Amino acid sequence: MTEEMIIAGFGGQGVLSMGKILAYSGIMEDKEVTWFPSYGPEMRGGTANVTVILSDTRISSPIVKHFDTAIILNQQSLDKFQDSVKPGGTLLYDPNGIIHPPERTDINIYKVDATVTAVEMGNPKVFNMIVFGSYLKVRPILTLDNVEKGLEKSLPVRYHKLIPLNIQAIKKGQEIVESVLEV
Amino acid sequence: MTEEMIIAGFGGQGVLSMGKILAYSGIMEDKEVTWFPSYGPEMRGGTANVTVILSDTRISSPIVKHFDTAIILNQQSLDKFQDSVKPGGTLLYDPNGIIHPPERTDINIYKVDATVTAVEMGNPKVFNMIVFGSYLKVRPILTLDNVEKGLEKSLPVRYHKLIPLNIQAIKKGQEIVESVLEV
Amino acid sequence: MAKVIGAVVVDKEGCKGCNLCVEACPHDVLNLNKEVNSRGYHYSYMENPENCIGCANCGVVCPDTCITIYRMKI
Amino acid sequence: MAKVIGAVVVDKEGCKGCNLCVEACPHDVLNLNKEVNSRGYHYSYMENPENCIGCANCGVVCPDTCITIYRMKI
Amino acid sequence: MELKDLIKPENLVYDKSKVQRDVYMHYCPGCSHGVVHKILSELIEELDIQDKTIGIAPVGCAVFAYNYIDVDWQEAAHGRAPAVATGVARLNPEKFVFTYQGDGDLASIGSAEIMHACNRGENILVIFINNGIYGMTGGQMAPTTLEGMVTSTTPSGRNTDLNGYPMKITNLIAELPGTSYVTRQAVHTAAAVRKCKRSVKKAIQNVLDKKGTSFVEVVSTCNSGWKMTPDGANKWMAENMLPYYPLGDLKDSIKGEPISEN
Amino acid sequence: MELKDLIKPENLVYDKSKVQRDVYMHYCPGCSHGVVHKILSELIEELDIQDKTIGIAPVGCAVFAYNYIDVDWQEAAHGRAPAVATGVARLNPEKFVFTYQGDGDLASIGSAEIMHACNRGENILVIFINNGIYGMTGGQMAPTTLEGMVTSTTPSGRNTDLNGYPMKITNLIAELPGTSYVTRQAVHTAAAVRKCKRSVKKAIQNVLDKKGTSFVEVVSTCNSGWKMTPDGANKWMAENMLPYYPLGDLKDSIKGEPISEN
Amino acid sequence: MAEIRLMKGNEVLAEAAIRCGCDGYFGYPITPQSEVMETLMAREPWNETGMVVLQAESEVAAINMLYGAAGTGKKSMTSSSSPGISLMSEGLSYIAGAELPCLVVNVQRGGPGLGTIQPSQADYFQAVKGGGHGDYKLIVLAPSSVQEMNDFVDLGFELAFKYRNPAMILTDGALGQMMEKVELAEFKPRWTEEEIENKFGVWASTGKKTNRDRNVVTSLVMDSEEMEQNNLRFQEKYKKMEEEEVRYEAIQCEDADFIIVAFGTCSRVCLKSVELARAKGLKVGLLRPITLFPFPNKIIKELARKSKGFLSVEMSAGQMVEDIKLAVYEAGSTVRVNYYGRMGGIIPTPEEVVDALEDKFSWEISYGVKRSY
Amino acid sequence: MAEIRLMKGNEVLAEAAIRCGCDGYFGYPITPQSEVMETLMAREPWNETGMVVLQAESEVAAINMLYGAAGTGKKSMTSSSSPGISLMSEGLSYIAGAELPCLVVNVQRGGPGLGTIQPSQADYFQAVKGGGHGDYKLIVLAPSSVQEMNDFVDLGFELAFKYRNPAMILTDGALGQMMEKVELAEFKPRWTEEEIENKFGVWASTGKKTNRDRNVVTSLVMDSEEMEQNNLRFQEKYKKMEEEEVRYEAIQCEDADFIIVAFGTCSRVCLKSVELARAKGLKVGLLRPITLFPFPNKIIKELARKSKGFLSVEMSAGQMVEDIKLAVYEAGSTVRVNYYGRMGGIIPTPEEVVDALEDKFSWEISYGVKRSY
Ligand SMILES: Cc1ncc(C[n+]2csc(CCOP(=O)(O)OP(=O)(O)O)c2C)c(N)n1
Ligand SMILES: Cc1ncc(C[n+]2csc(CCOP(=O)(O)OP(=O)(O)O)c2C)c(N)n1
Ligand code: SF4
Ligand code: SF4
Ligand code: SF4
Ligand code: SF4
Ligand code: SF4
Ligand code: SF4
Ligand SMILES: [Mg+2]
Ligand SMILES: [Mg+2]
């Protein structure tokens, strides 16, 4: 199993930390992982994206041209990465602020209204965990158990009390994700 | 004509400037010239030497292993350079302070008592010009006329009044040089 | 004594919602908008335009030079 | 009052003839020799040894630490 | 009276300088750099020296200053702006040359270059943005970081035993005979900005009059690096930075005046 | 009484220190470097710290200092001795570390390193030989060269318009809170040598007591570079250098003391 | 049991330093490697192992602090990125000249000049040919994973001390910023003063004991004959490294017609290119130099005899390609060595490498034989 | 009539600068080149041509002053020797990245580290491969006589301005300290502000006129795509130099069995070696690269086809020899390239070069045919 994915959105949406939890959860399943962020001063208030690869074997290139999965959290990122999803691959997006939704017809497209749901849940910070949950639903490559362990590993101990809330958000995400197109 | 020579002695004996006047005089005869000094902090009160080459044609190596002529002004330099004179070449030295005189038998050896003569002339500074005169006597490769022109060129104008004295010293040197061995 | 009145125009898109003008205004004229501009910032606007005396404090402190100020005596 | 007498020994070969000890001596004990040492320097020596009080000024200023000093009360 | 009657060209009292280029700046919201850029743009316009001004941009958050102030620029290596400015000014004595440097740039890596340019009395203006931190690289300790201040390389606060003392480099600069005007200003209030502008104007005038080096420190905020809101940063600065870096002129004399005798 | 009765071990009052190595020094006759070397050797012996001393030699005429004082040494790149000393001292806090630097080394190329080592209050001794010239390289202008002084790069005398001002770097060093003891001494007379030795002793003791940076400037001669006789140089120094670089302690306090308030 | 973590390359450099018993780190912030010092400062190893971490006033100061620290026999290191490493050139030359063991990390970014902060490999020449003056060599290690970022800290120190020579980890912004699973090493105690004295008493300046002559750490030798002897000794040392310390990884090279040569980040990309090419039926192998100096000449010479061509893939205008050509020439071979690369901070994709290979060796691929110039 | 003088190489660099209309010199003393600045200071050209001469506080400052001066379109230069040039590495990379024309002189001495002050050629790699970070090239001129020390100042500026690229004169302590007869150039006026504006108004920062956009001198390009374009442009420029600016001298190479390759001081020595060898009946020629970058590859390729071997003679551990091998390899030849050199400040003698040649090519000499590896 090798899953090559990109997560992209605004800085502040928790893009990098979602990738990190993913990677940590992968480690809990004894997978090889690579987390490769874009970096630079434009990150200050600008866009952020991270390539995450999980694999059962040695990971070769951290630079990926065609992704198995793209998790897209704003229009800019959608425009930039839509075409990079492999035919038959998966694109998951939050429709908030999206004016031009994805147009590909050869990939699986899902959407999750995480922005709205997070506000509804009374905590905008769980936004990225809702998205993460949706991802786990459509690409069940990790068990929730290991994700919980991943959370434990990636969060400093003082934040461990927030893990139940995060798990709740993940479950919520699993519930609310909608299929737009399945190929 | 190519004359490759070394002039060596204590710093302060006017080794470098003798070389310079030689070189300038060479230029006056339209020769190619190279003046290559040893340099370094050991010069402060230590030894000094300079390789001078005069030639009618393009000068190749400024680094010379075997010299046509060596002008030697102290024991250290004699020890160091005696063996570098080409068989049949010329060694001119001032015996002052020399404990072990040159021992080669295959070269022309001359000596000039310039230290003493300079004191006698009432001006220790003309020491090197006396030596120079001796050299010109045994290796008449330059005319006195051109040497005078060379002096003019190499001395700052404010010292031009000293040229007659220098010429006098040169002439003195030409007089007093003694042949020790001619092969 | 002549009264001085003033008005400011905020470059909505240029504003980064830093709130410095709001703090700098001696007459509580300005505030940050609930809405965001296209760059995601809650931009500054005249909440109480009638209070403005055109003192230009807001303009002077704005790091992004988004405020143009008008003043007249009446 | 007890009189103090002194004497110095100059390391002839180490001396560079800088003359600083000569200048530093309050009793004109030292001078530079007419002769040179093997390194070509006019080395310092006690010209007027009887004047020496062993004050060590000469030793203290010598940059090449060539002077050893002895003193005794008589 | 309606706003549209008021908002008319004849009533305009404050507007963006023509010397400021019409682009968005990359600075974080509320960053002091923007305010100082504005002051410079306005003065270059007011003094009508756009065509003779050459700015030297640093490496630091102001590295893109050349995109904001519409004059000729040179981007200098980190810390070396005073040397670059020296090269420019010596060969172009009729130009107005200024450097624009951060505290990391000027007081750390570039401390030799600033001391010597000021000691030579190069005829330049130095703008020194002291925000007590390395903004550009993500908030590391600068030489001017206050004791106890948290940065990414002093996560438990600057400890003078380990990291040394906050450096009042402007005080040292004032001691150098090459400088003629040395002042410390801030831009955290409208009054401070106006005062700062007057100081910078005087400093520029000094350079135009070939009086030697003029040096303007601007005690500034870096709300991102300090992890505060922009107003919070201004307040923190007033309460913490200004007592250690008090505002005012440190020197207003003529070039060549000797430093304190001892 | 005969000399041979006087010249006996029991009457010995002054001799070469055992810490000074038994080799001829390469310095020009009458060079101040030798005197300062002697002071250091004597004190290292007196304080019995030979086995914990690490000296940092500069690039300058004293580059071979390691051949003369019998302790462990590191030869530093030109100007960087304070950084080298920092590396040594931080990792070896129980050693006694000193730098020995010329005015070109310390006040020109190495000005950033010396300012920052002193600002951090590195627990080291800095010996600063200010002879107003670059001795080693043949007598070029140094930052401390006096106005009007002739050197090979100021053949018509130092002109402050072109070359800037003679720099009183020790005064700046004294302003830095990391230094605890800062003094300016000379070695041109026996009295000055004795006084200088007392200062160096105090400075070393400060370092042994971990009081931060101690800094001893020695106003010195370079008779070769100045093109004078050794005594002539001493006189010239007393008449010309000392009025500009007056002798005495500039600071004797505890590390961390703030610099003059403004 | 070994500790497994997910860490950034930069963070792991810091953690590995602490664990391998490093005594001191001196650095100056620069993107994309500031996390090295930041991690160290947050870890406060001075409380744990006694390791000293100091933010220097500049890279020039940092490299000279390193000189001082290394000169006392302590395990010391610095890290920086391209412009900062340039500033260290004089210091590196001094360190090499004084034969001080230490570790320098270059997390490369795109140049020349201020350039970009994105990853690059354009400091290859600087690292392997000597950016500073004079004839000297660094031992240059090129990690290609976060795990190797970890492993090469200890290895770098080991080689540095073995040869009394500075070692460099030449990596780039991608590896510095990337997180991967890493197995951390066990903690090793720092050397005590006695151990250092025993190991290096011969040369380190630790304070002159009565039982030995003073130690002088220096690169100065005024006498040319003596300095030449020094130089010859250095050259001997470098030769020994070439004989004994070459490290590389050869992947699917046995039957390969074409050998891609790539190090660091590029080698990861090219690993995938090999897969892609093989999938297309092209017999491609990957040679990954791990030591850039000493360069794996011997294996290249061997491969030169059996392969139809080499492709050097670099994030530079083509630097390592010269060393490959030199090895091929010295093998008496004239097989073609091509270069493909990206610059400005761009990492090539696996696909474009395959395209480049097909393009540059289209003749060889069509005719199935090698061609020389 | 041209003025003939006897001058030191270092002095002539200064005189040539004044005469060619140089606007500014920035330097810091270092043996064996301090006479350059000393001569300038004594000449006081500011009174004569208006040229500015400034003693900087360090080499780092000097190179950055040069950056500033060159950035205003002025003809500016610096000089130093090996350790000082290392300190300039960052600045040189910036100058290359900002494409500023200027002249840098390296009067080399023996390294690494403080080393010796005697002549050396061990900064060859640093000069031609780029001592600083990133992909950049200097135009490198190697004079071999005091006359060329004179001529290459003007030539260096000419090429620097033609390509908007820093040029370097790579020479050594021997040529710097040596006096020879030199024919000085006529005085050229310095460019006026208008001439600079006309020539370089496009890029130099001379003060923004209303009729043009502001000029920015920078090497910073945050965007990688754009930075890559920059890099590609630089590479184009370097390629153009390789096509158009190669300079060399080939002496008695037509019929030569063996080609000695040497530059600078070594080439003078080898000129005599050729005489000595020919006198012994060995057909030896001398190829003297004048431009080290661009390197005279073409002529080497030609000679590779007809000769039986190359001997690179260097005052280093063997640096240029790599470039010769690369050229030979690219000629599809496997003819042997050997190296002979001295280090530590020692200049080889003509005799030892001949001995080395006979020794290293004894096989070829005995059998009269070429041999490959
Ligand atoms: C030689 C070198 N070292 C380090 C850096 C990284 N760097 C860029 S900006 C900067 C410091 C910025 O701080 P400051 O000068 O205070 O400016 P600010 O961003 O706070 O305005 C550093 C260390 C660099 N670009 N070059
Ligand atoms: C990087 C570098 N630049 C320049 C030099 C040349 N250099 C050697 S010593 C020296 C200055 C010496 O002057 P100072 O420090 O005052 O010591 P002094 O000889 O006067 O005691 C210089 C410039 C060098 N060795 N290294
Ligand atoms: S001009 Fe003055 S009163 Fe009006 S909004 Fe601005 S600060 Fe307030
Ligand atoms: S100060 Fe400027 S940027 Fe900040 S909120 Fe006000 S208008 Fe907006
Ligand atoms: S000890 Fe005193 S009195 Fe005696 S020679 Fe020396 S200085 Fe003169
Ligand atoms: S001070 Fe020392 S070196 Fe100088 S003359 Fe006296 S004894 Fe000799
Ligand atoms: S990081 Fe700090 S200095 Fe930089 S732009 Fe943001 S607030 Fe300003
Ligand atoms: S040159 Fe000057 S500093 Fe150097 S040894 Fe001679 S007198 Fe002393
Ligand atoms: Mg800052
Ligand atoms: Mg000095």
PDB file of N, CA and C in Angstrom, chain H residues 270-319:
ATOM      1  N   CYS H 270      57.535  26.819 -16.974  1.00  0.00           N
ATOM      2  CA  CYS H 270      57.408  25.743 -17.956  1.00  0.00           C
ATOM      3  C   CYS H 270      57.870  26.163 -19.345  1.00  0.00           C
ATOM      4  N   LEU H 271      57.841  27.456 -19.581  1.00  0.00           N
ATOM      5  CA  LEU H 271      58.366  27.934 -20.853  1.00  0.00           C
ATOM      6  C   LEU H 271      59.837  27.525 -20.945  1.00  0.00           C
ATOM      7  N   LYS H 272      60.508  27.641 -19.849  1.00  0.00           N
ATOM      8  CA  LYS H 272      61.905  27.230 -19.839  1.00  0.00           C
ATOM      9  C   LYS H 272      62.021  25.703 -19.879  1.00  0.00           C
ATOM     10  N   SER H 273      61.090  25.035 -19.229  1.00  0.00           N
ATOM     11  CA  SER H 273      61.111  23.565 -19.282  1.00  0.00           C
ATOM     12  C   SER H 273      60.997  23.088 -20.723  1.00  0.00           C
ATOM     13  N   VAL H 274      60.171  23.778 -21.497  1.00  0.00           N
ATOM     14  CA  VAL H 274      60.028  23.395 -22.898  1.00  0.00           C
ATOM     15  C   VAL H 274      61.383  23.518 -23.604  1.00  0.00           C
ATOM     16  N   GLU H 275      62.059  24.638 -23.355  1.00  0.00           N
ATOM     17  CA  GLU H 275      63.398  24.805 -23.945  1.00  0.00           C
ATOM     18  C   GLU H 275      64.318  23.655 -23.542  1.00  0.00           C
ATOM     19  N   LEU H 276      64.317  23.385 -22.231  1.00  0.00           N
ATOM     20  CA  LEU H 276      65.207  22.336 -21.731  1.00  0.00           C
ATOM     21  C   LEU H 276      64.868  20.974 -22.342  1.00  0.00           C
ATOM     22  N   ALA H 277      63.571  20.703 -22.412  1.00  0.00           N
ATOM     23  CA  ALA H 277      63.134  19.405 -22.930  1.00  0.00           C
ATOM     24  C   ALA H 277      63.465  19.292 -24.409  1.00  0.00           C
ATOM     25  N   ARG H 278      63.203  20.353 -25.152  1.00  0.00           N
ATOM     26  CA  ARG H 278      63.514  20.329 -26.588  1.00  0.00           C
ATOM     27  C   ARG H 278      65.017  20.127 -26.781  1.00  0.00           C
ATOM     28  N   ALA H 279      65.784  20.763 -25.907  1.00  0.00           N
ATOM     29  CA  ALA H 279      67.236  20.608 -26.007  1.00  0.00           C
ATOM     30  C   ALA H 279      67.629  19.145 -25.803  1.00  0.00           C
ATOM     31  N   LYS H 280      66.794  18.441 -25.043  1.00  0.00           N
ATOM     32  CA  LYS H 280      67.041  17.012 -24.814  1.00  0.00           C
ATOM     33  C   LYS H 280      66.453  16.138 -25.914  1.00  0.00           C
ATOM     34  N   GLY H 281      65.774  16.777 -26.865  1.00  0.00           N
ATOM     35  CA  GLY H 281      65.190  16.002 -27.956  1.00  0.00           C
ATOM     36  C   GLY H 281      63.750  15.581 -27.710  1.00  0.00           C
ATOM     37  N   LEU H 282      63.177  16.050 -26.638  1.00  0.00           N
ATOM     38  CA  LEU H 282      61.766  15.714 -26.390  1.00  0.00           C
ATOM     39  C   LEU H 282      60.894  16.771 -27.029  1.00  0.00           C
ATOM     40  N   LYS H 283      59.897  16.336 -27.777  1.00  0.00           N
ATOM     41  CA  LYS H 283      59.007  17.303 -28.417  1.00  0.00           C
ATOM     42  C   LYS H 283      57.926  17.725 -27.446  1.00  0.00           C
ATOM     43  N   VAL H 284      58.192  18.799 -26.786  1.00  0.00           N
ATOM     44  CA  VAL H 284      57.274  19.278 -25.755  1.00  0.00           C
ATOM     45  C   VAL H 284      56.748  20.653 -26.126  1.00  0.00           C
ATOM     46  N   GLY H 285      55.479  20.883 -25.883  1.00  0.00           N
ATOM     47  CA  GLY H 285      54.883  22.208 -26.113  1.00  0.00           C
ATOM     48  C   GLY H 285      54.266  22.718 -24.832  1.00  0.00           C
ATOM     49  N   LEU H 286      53.947  23.976 -24.851  1.00  0.00           N
ATOM     50  CA  LEU H 286      53.317  24.574 -23.667  1.00  0.00           C
ATOM     51  C   LEU H 286      51.979  25.178 -24.049  1.00  0.00           C
ATOM     52  N   LEU H 287      50.955  24.773 -23.357  1.00  0.00           N
ATOM     53  CA  LEU H 287      49.669  25.436 -23.517  1.00  0.00           C
ATOM     54  C   LEU H 287      49.438  26.265 -22.266  1.00  0.00           C
ATOM     55  N   ARG H 288      49.295  27.553 -22.470  1.00  0.00           N
ATOM     56  CA  ARG H 288      49.105  28.438 -21.331  1.00  0.00           C
ATOM     57  C   ARG H 288      47.696  29.027 -21.370  1.00  0.00           C
ATOM     58  N   PRO H 289      46.795  28.509 -20.545  1.00  0.00           N
ATOM     59  CA  PRO H 289      45.463  29.105 -20.473  1.00  0.00           C
ATOM     60  C   PRO H 289      45.594  30.533 -19.939  1.00  0.00           C
ATOM     61  N   ILE H 290      45.003  31.463 -20.614  1.00  0.00           N
ATOM     62  CA  ILE H 290      44.984  32.850 -20.142  1.00  0.00           C
ATOM     63  C   ILE H 290      43.654  33.100 -19.439  1.00  0.00           C
ATOM     64  N   THR H 291      42.595  32.611 -20.043  1.00  0.00           N
ATOM     65  CA  THR H 291      41.321  32.597 -19.325  1.00  0.00           C
ATOM     66  C   THR H 291      41.194  31.221 -18.675  1.00  0.00           C
ATOM     67  N   LEU H 292      41.036  31.220 -17.360  1.00  0.00           N
ATOM     68  CA  LEU H 292      40.856  29.925 -16.672  1.00  0.00           C
ATOM     69  C   LEU H 292      39.382  29.564 -16.667  1.00  0.00           C
ATOM     70  N   PHE H 293      38.534  30.586 -16.554  1.00  0.00           N
ATOM     71  CA  PHE H 293      37.156  30.415 -17.004  1.00  0.00           C
ATOM     72  C   PHE H 293      36.877  31.568 -17.921  1.00  0.00           C
ATOM     73  N   PRO H 294      36.412  31.377 -19.116  1.00  0.00           N
ATOM     74  CA  PRO H 294      36.234  30.089 -19.796  1.00  0.00           C
ATOM     75  C   PRO H 294      37.561  29.389 -20.068  1.00  0.00           C
ATOM     76  N   PHE H 295      37.537  28.074 -19.843  1.00  0.00           N
ATOM     77  CA  PHE H 295      38.749  27.270 -19.973  1.00  0.00           C
ATOM     78  C   PHE H 295      38.958  26.885 -21.451  1.00  0.00           C
ATOM     79  N   PRO H 296      40.192  26.865 -21.896  1.00  0.00           N
ATOM     80  CA  PRO H 296      40.440  26.566 -23.322  1.00  0.00           C
ATOM     81  C   PRO H 296      40.227  25.096 -23.678  1.00  0.00           C
ATOM     82  N   ASN H 297      38.986  24.672 -23.608  1.00  0.00           N
ATOM     83  CA  ASN H 297      38.666  23.270 -23.880  1.00  0.00           C
ATOM     84  C   ASN H 297      38.936  22.865 -25.315  1.00  0.00           C
ATOM     85  N   LYS H 298      38.605  23.784 -26.217  1.00  0.00           N
ATOM     86  CA  LYS H 298      38.647  23.408 -27.633  1.00  0.00           C
ATOM     87  C   LYS H 298      40.064  23.031 -28.064  1.00  0.00           C
ATOM     88  N   ILE H 299      40.998  23.874 -27.717  1.00  0.00           N
ATOM     89  CA  ILE H 299      42.375  23.585 -28.129  1.00  0.00           C
ATOM     90  C   ILE H 299      42.885  22.325 -27.440  1.00  0.00           C
ATOM     91  N   ILE H 300      42.451  22.092 -26.215  1.00  0.00           N
ATOM     92  CA  ILE H 300      42.875  20.865 -25.536  1.00  0.00           C
ATOM     93  C   ILE H 300      42.306  19.651 -26.248  1.00  0.00           C
ATOM     94  N   LYS H 301      41.055  19.775 -26.668  1.00  0.00           N
ATOM     95  CA  LYS H 301      40.451  18.657 -27.416  1.00  0.00           C
ATOM     96  C   LYS H 301      41.245  18.386 -28.689  1.00  0.00           C
ATOM     97  N   GLU H 302      41.613  19.448 -29.362  1.00  0.00           N
ATOM     98  CA  GLU H 302      42.400  19.261 -30.581  1.00  0.00           C
ATOM     99  C   GLU H 302      43.734  18.602 -30.268  1.00  0.00           C
ATOM    100  N   LEU H 303      44.389  19.151 -29.267  1.00  0.00           N
ATOM    101  CA  LEU H 303      45.704  18.610 -28.924  1.00  0.00           C
ATOM    102  C   LEU H 303      45.598  17.177 -28.412  1.00  0.00           C
ATOM    103  N   ALA H 304      44.471  16.861 -27.773  1.00  0.00           N
ATOM    104  CA  ALA H 304      44.276  15.505 -27.247  1.00  0.00           C
ATOM    105  C   ALA H 304      44.349  14.499 -28.376  1.00  0.00           C
ATOM    106  N   ARG H 305      43.895  14.926 -29.546  1.00  0.00           N
ATOM    107  CA  ARG H 305      43.874  13.991 -30.675  1.00  0.00           C
ATOM    108  C   ARG H 305      45.271  13.705 -31.192  1.00  0.00           C
ATOM    109  N   LYS H 306      46.166  14.679 -31.114  1.00  0.00           N
ATOM    110  CA  LYS H 306      47.477  14.424 -31.707  1.00  0.00           C
ATOM    111  C   LYS H 306      48.613  14.179 -30.704  1.00  0.00           C
ATOM    112  N   SER H 307      48.397  14.491 -29.464  1.00  0.00           N
ATOM    113  CA  SER H 307      49.531  14.371 -28.543  1.00  0.00           C
ATOM    114  C   SER H 307      49.539  13.043 -27.809  1.00  0.00           C
ATOM    115  N   LYS H 308      50.652  12.785 -27.143  1.00  0.00           N
ATOM    116  CA  LYS H 308      50.780  11.524 -26.403  1.00  0.00           C
ATOM    117  C   LYS H 308      50.548  11.706 -24.911  1.00  0.00           C
ATOM    118  N   GLY H 309      50.337  12.921 -24.500  1.00  0.00           N
ATOM    119  CA  GLY H 309      50.079  13.127 -23.083  1.00  0.00           C
ATOM    120  C   GLY H 309      50.126  14.590 -22.690  1.00  0.00           C
ATOM    121  N   PHE H 310      49.435  14.883 -21.604  1.00  0.00           N
ATOM    122  CA  PHE H 310      49.425  16.233 -21.047  1.00  0.00           C
ATOM    123  C   PHE H 310      50.041  16.193 -19.659  1.00  0.00           C
ATOM    124  N   LEU H 311      50.755  17.237 -19.337  1.00  0.00           N
ATOM    125  CA  LEU H 311      51.234  17.381 -17.971  1.00  0.00           C
ATOM    126  C   LEU H 311      50.766  18.724 -17.437  1.00  0.00           C
ATOM    127  N   SER H 312      49.930  18.663 -16.414  1.00  0.00           N
ATOM    128  CA  SER H 312      49.468  19.895 -15.792  1.00  0.00           C
ATOM    129  C   SER H 312      50.450  20.255 -14.689  1.00  0.00           C
ATOM    130  N   VAL H 313      51.044  21.429 -14.789  1.00  0.00           N
ATOM    131  CA  VAL H 313      52.008  21.841 -13.778  1.00  0.00           C
ATOM    132  C   VAL H 313      51.403  22.980 -12.968  1.00  0.00           C
ATOM    133  N   GLU H 314      51.267  22.757 -11.694  1.00  0.00           N
ATOM    134  CA  GLU H 314      50.550  23.699 -10.843  1.00  0.00           C
ATOM    135  C   GLU H 314      51.240  23.885  -9.503  1.00  0.00           C
ATOM    136  N   MET H 315      51.036  25.044  -8.921  1.00  0.00           N
ATOM    137  CA  MET H 315      51.444  25.253  -7.537  1.00  0.00           C
ATOM    138  C   MET H 315      50.236  24.935  -6.657  1.00  0.00           C
ATOM    139  N   SER H 316      49.850  23.677  -6.687  1.00  0.00           N
ATOM    140  CA  SER H 316      48.697  23.195  -5.908  1.00  0.00           C
ATOM    141  C   SER H 316      48.764  21.687  -5.937  1.00  0.00           C
ATOM    142  N   ALA H 317      47.813  21.050  -5.264  1.00  0.00           N
ATOM    143  CA  ALA H 317      47.807  19.587  -5.230  1.00  0.00           C
ATOM    144  C   ALA H 317      47.252  18.984  -6.512  1.00  0.00           C
ATOM    145  N   GLY H 318      46.950  19.847  -7.501  1.00  0.00           N
ATOM    146  CA  GLY H 318      46.402  19.320  -8.751  1.00  0.00           C
ATOM    147  C   GLY H 318      44.953  19.704  -8.876  1.00  0.00           C
ATOM    148  N   GLN H 319      44.708  20.877  -9.423  1.00  0.00           N
ATOM    149  CA  GLN H 319      43.334  21.346  -9.546  1.00  0.00           C
ATOM    150  C   GLN H 319      42.983  21.504 -11.028  1.00  0.00           C
TER     151      GLN H 319
END
